[in-house]
Coordinates of C-alpha atoms in Angstrom, one line a residue:
Chain Z
X2 CA -133.9 -65.9 98.2
X3 CA -132.9 -65.2 94.6
X4 CA -135.1 -62.4 93.1
X5 CA -133.8 -62.7 89.6
X6 CA -133.4 -66.2 88.1
X7 CA -132.1 -67.5 84.9
X8 CA -133.2 -71.1 84.9
X9 CA -131.3 -72.2 81.9
X10 CA -127.6 -72.5 82.7
X11 CA -126.7 -73.0 79.0
X12 CA -128.0 -72.7 75.5
X13 CA -126.7 -73.9 72.2
X14 CA -127.9 -72.6 68.9
X15 CA -126.8 -72.8 65.2
X16 CA -125.3 -69.8 63.6
X17 CA -128.0 -67.7 61.8
X18 CA -130.8 -69.0 64.0
X19 CA -132.6 -67.2 66.9
X20 CA -131.3 -67.3 70.4
X21 CA -133.8 -66.8 73.2
X22 CA -132.5 -66.3 76.7
X23 CA -135.1 -66.1 79.6
X24 CA -135.2 -64.5 82.9
X25 CA -137.8 -64.5 85.8
X26 CA -138.1 -62.2 88.7
X27 CA -140.2 -62.1 91.8
X28 CA -140.0 -58.5 93.0
X29 CA -142.7 -56.2 91.6
X30 CA -140.8 -53.1 92.7
X31 CA -138.1 -53.6 89.9
X32 CA -138.4 -50.7 87.5
X33 CA -135.7 -51.2 85.1
X34 CA -134.1 -54.4 83.5
X35 CA -130.9 -54.9 81.8
X36 CA -129.0 -57.5 80.0
X37 CA -125.2 -57.8 80.1
X38 CA -122.8 -60.0 78.1
X39 CA -119.7 -61.4 79.6
X40 CA -116.7 -63.0 77.9
X41 CA -114.2 -65.1 79.9
X42 CA -111.7 -63.0 81.9
X43 CA -113.5 -59.8 81.2
X44 CA -116.2 -57.8 83.0
X45 CA -119.8 -57.8 82.1
X46 CA -120.7 -55.4 79.2
X47 CA -124.0 -53.7 78.9
X48 CA -126.1 -54.9 76.0
X49 CA -129.7 -53.7 76.1
X50 CA -132.2 -52.5 78.7
X51 CA -135.9 -51.9 79.1
X52 CA -138.0 -49.8 81.4
X53 CA -140.9 -51.4 83.3
X54 CA -143.3 -49.2 81.5
X55 CA -142.5 -50.8 78.2
X56 CA -142.9 -54.3 76.8
X57 CA -140.3 -54.3 74.1
X58 CA -137.0 -52.7 73.2
X59 CA -134.9 -53.3 70.1
X60 CA -131.4 -52.5 69.1
X61 CA -130.2 -54.1 65.9
X62 CA -130.1 -57.8 66.3
X63 CA -131.0 -57.6 70.0
X64 CA -134.6 -57.4 71.3
X65 CA -135.8 -57.5 74.9
X66 CA -139.3 -58.4 75.7
X67 CA -140.9 -57.7 79.2
X68 CA -144.1 -59.4 80.4
X69 CA -144.9 -57.8 83.7
X70 CA -147.8 -59.8 84.5
X71 CA -145.7 -63.0 84.3
X72 CA -142.7 -61.2 85.7
X73 CA -140.7 -62.6 82.9
X74 CA -138.3 -61.0 80.4
X75 CA -136.5 -62.5 77.4
X76 CA -133.6 -61.5 75.2
X77 CA -133.8 -62.4 71.5
X78 CA -130.8 -62.5 69.3
X79 CA -131.5 -62.7 65.5
X80 CA -129.5 -63.8 63.7
X81 CA -127.1 -65.4 66.2
X82 CA -123.4 -65.2 65.4
X83 CA -120.4 -67.1 66.8
X84 CA -119.1 -63.9 68.3
X85 CA -122.3 -63.9 70.4
X86 CA -121.0 -66.9 72.4
X87 CA -120.7 -65.6 75.9
X88 CA -122.5 -65.6 79.3
X89 CA -125.5 -63.4 79.4
X90 CA -126.7 -61.9 82.7
X91 CA -130.1 -60.6 83.4
X92 CA -130.2 -57.8 85.9
X93 CA -133.1 -55.7 87.6
X94 CA -132.9 -52.3 89.2
X95 CA -134.7 -51.8 92.5
X96 CA -136.7 -48.6 92.4
X97 CA -134.5 -46.1 94.2
X98 CA -131.7 -43.7 93.5
X99 CA -128.9 -45.9 94.6
X100 CA -128.5 -47.7 91.3
X101 CA -128.7 -51.1 93.0
X102 CA -128.9 -54.0 90.6
X103 CA -129.8 -57.6 91.4
X104 CA -128.3 -60.1 88.9
X105 CA -129.3 -63.6 87.7
X106 CA -126.9 -66.3 87.7
X107 CA -126.2 -66.2 83.9
X108 CA -126.8 -68.3 80.9
X109 CA -124.0 -69.5 78.8
X110 CA -124.8 -69.1 75.0
X111 CA -122.9 -71.1 72.5
X112 CA -123.4 -70.3 68.8
X113 CA -122.1 -73.0 66.6
X114 CA -120.9 -72.2 63.1
Chain Y
X4 CA -108.0 -46.4 77.2
X5 CA -109.6 -48.6 79.8
X6 CA -112.8 -47.1 81.3
X7 CA -112.8 -49.0 84.6
X8 CA -109.6 -50.6 85.7
X9 CA -108.9 -52.8 88.6
X10 CA -105.7 -53.9 90.0
X11 CA -104.4 -56.6 90.5
X12 CA -106.1 -59.0 88.0
X13 CA -105.1 -62.0 90.1
X14 CA -104.4 -62.1 93.8
X15 CA -103.2 -65.3 95.5
X16 CA -102.7 -65.1 99.2
X17 CA -102.7 -66.9 102.5
X18 CA -105.6 -67.2 104.9
X19 CA -105.4 -64.5 107.6
X20 CA -103.6 -61.9 105.4
X21 CA -104.8 -58.5 104.7
X22 CA -105.2 -57.3 101.0
X23 CA -106.4 -54.4 98.9
X24 CA -107.9 -54.2 95.4
X25 CA -107.9 -50.9 93.7
X26 CA -110.4 -49.5 91.1
X27 CA -110.2 -46.4 89.0
X28 CA -112.6 -45.1 86.4
X29 CA -112.0 -42.3 83.9
X30 CA -115.6 -42.0 82.7
X31 CA -116.3 -39.0 84.8
X32 CA -118.9 -41.0 86.8
X33 CA -119.8 -40.1 90.3
X34 CA -121.1 -43.5 91.5
X35 CA -118.9 -46.6 91.9
X36 CA -119.7 -50.1 93.0
X37 CA -118.2 -53.3 94.3
X38 CA -119.6 -56.7 93.4
X39 CA -118.7 -60.2 94.4
X40 CA -119.1 -63.2 91.9
X41 CA -119.0 -66.3 93.9
X42 CA -118.5 -70.0 92.8
X43 CA -122.2 -70.2 91.8
X44 CA -121.6 -67.3 89.5
X45 CA -124.0 -64.9 91.1
X46 CA -122.9 -61.2 90.9
X47 CA -123.9 -59.6 94.1
X48 CA -123.6 -56.0 95.1
X49 CA -121.5 -55.3 98.2
X50 CA -121.0 -51.6 98.3
X51 CA -121.7 -48.4 96.4
X52 CA -120.3 -44.9 96.8
X53 CA -121.6 -41.7 95.3
X54 CA -119.3 -38.7 95.4
X55 CA -117.3 -40.4 98.1
X56 CA -120.4 -41.1 100.2
X57 CA -121.4 -44.7 101.0
X58 CA -124.9 -45.3 99.7
X59 CA -125.2 -49.0 99.5
X60 CA -123.8 -51.3 102.2
X61 CA -125.1 -54.9 101.8
X62 CA -124.7 -57.6 104.4
X63 CA -121.0 -57.9 104.2
X64 CA -118.6 -58.9 106.9
X65 CA -116.8 -56.0 108.7
X66 CA -113.6 -57.3 107.4
X67 CA -114.4 -55.7 104.1
X68 CA -113.9 -51.9 104.1
X69 CA -114.3 -49.8 101.0
X70 CA -112.4 -46.5 100.7
X71 CA -113.2 -43.7 98.1
X72 CA -110.4 -41.1 98.2
X73 CA -112.2 -39.3 95.3
X74 CA -115.1 -40.0 93.0
X75 CA -112.8 -41.6 90.4
X76 CA -111.4 -44.3 92.8
X77 CA -113.0 -47.0 95.0
X78 CA -110.6 -49.4 96.7
X79 CA -111.6 -52.5 98.7
X80 CA -109.6 -53.5 101.7
X81 CA -110.1 -57.1 103.1
X82 CA -108.8 -58.0 106.6
X83 CA -108.1 -61.4 107.8
X84 CA -108.9 -63.2 104.7
X85 CA -110.9 -66.4 104.9
X86 CA -111.3 -69.3 102.5
X87 CA -114.8 -68.2 101.7
X88 CA -113.5 -64.9 100.4
X89 CA -112.3 -66.6 97.3
X90 CA -114.2 -65.2 94.4
X91 CA -114.0 -62.7 91.5
X92 CA -114.5 -59.1 92.6
X93 CA -115.8 -56.7 90.1
X94 CA -115.8 -52.9 90.3
X95 CA -118.4 -50.8 88.4
X96 CA -119.3 -47.2 87.8
X97 CA -122.3 -45.2 86.6
X98 CA -123.5 -41.7 86.2
X99 CA -125.6 -40.5 89.2
X100 CA -126.6 -44.1 90.1
X101 CA -128.2 -44.3 86.6
X102 CA -127.8 -47.3 84.3
X103 CA -126.0 -48.8 82.8
X104 CA -123.1 -49.6 84.9
X105 CA -119.7 -50.1 83.4
X106 CA -117.6 -53.0 84.7
X107 CA -114.0 -53.6 85.2
X108 CA -112.5 -56.8 84.2
X109 CA -112.5 -58.3 87.7
X110 CA -109.9 -59.3 90.3
X111 CA -109.8 -63.1 90.9
X112 CA -108.9 -63.6 94.6
X113 CA -107.7 -67.1 95.7
X114 CA -107.1 -67.9 99.3
X115 CA -104.8 -70.8 100.1

């Protein structure tokens, strides 16, 4: 029973264009969502997050959108750069003080020069 | 200066052996975690400690035992290793269970 799903295993975009990575969740008790980026042989690195009380958060080229009614969030990268090529994980926090995160299975983004 | 460091990076061993993975963080965080990334690439929480106290214990076989000697260290000991234990194990830390969590580079465990 996977509560956080990233249904696209991979995505390929041209440098300079927009990359849109999607994530769906089922648990309405999630109160905080994060995106992590992972390069091969490295650990996930925090990218951007959003609270469940907001619908958008922007940080430079990265914007996360949250649609609570649809239980859907997306990460937009504009403009995409070759260095953005990595695996992107969506994660959701269960409302509690334990910090427990539920991760999606990741989407591999390839940005072509 | 590595913030969250795990050793070893690679671990190849025989079925039935006992092994340990060490994790240290120098971020001053009080909460540490162990995750397992299986062959399907899902990252799943296994354990979490806050100030040396176990606060998350997911459905993990008893062969897995975390040990936190102090809040900067969280080690993972695995007894009687099985083929299904082959995975990448990630350590992470955060401040008071808040986000974000900071991850180590992982330990790739291969059981022969």
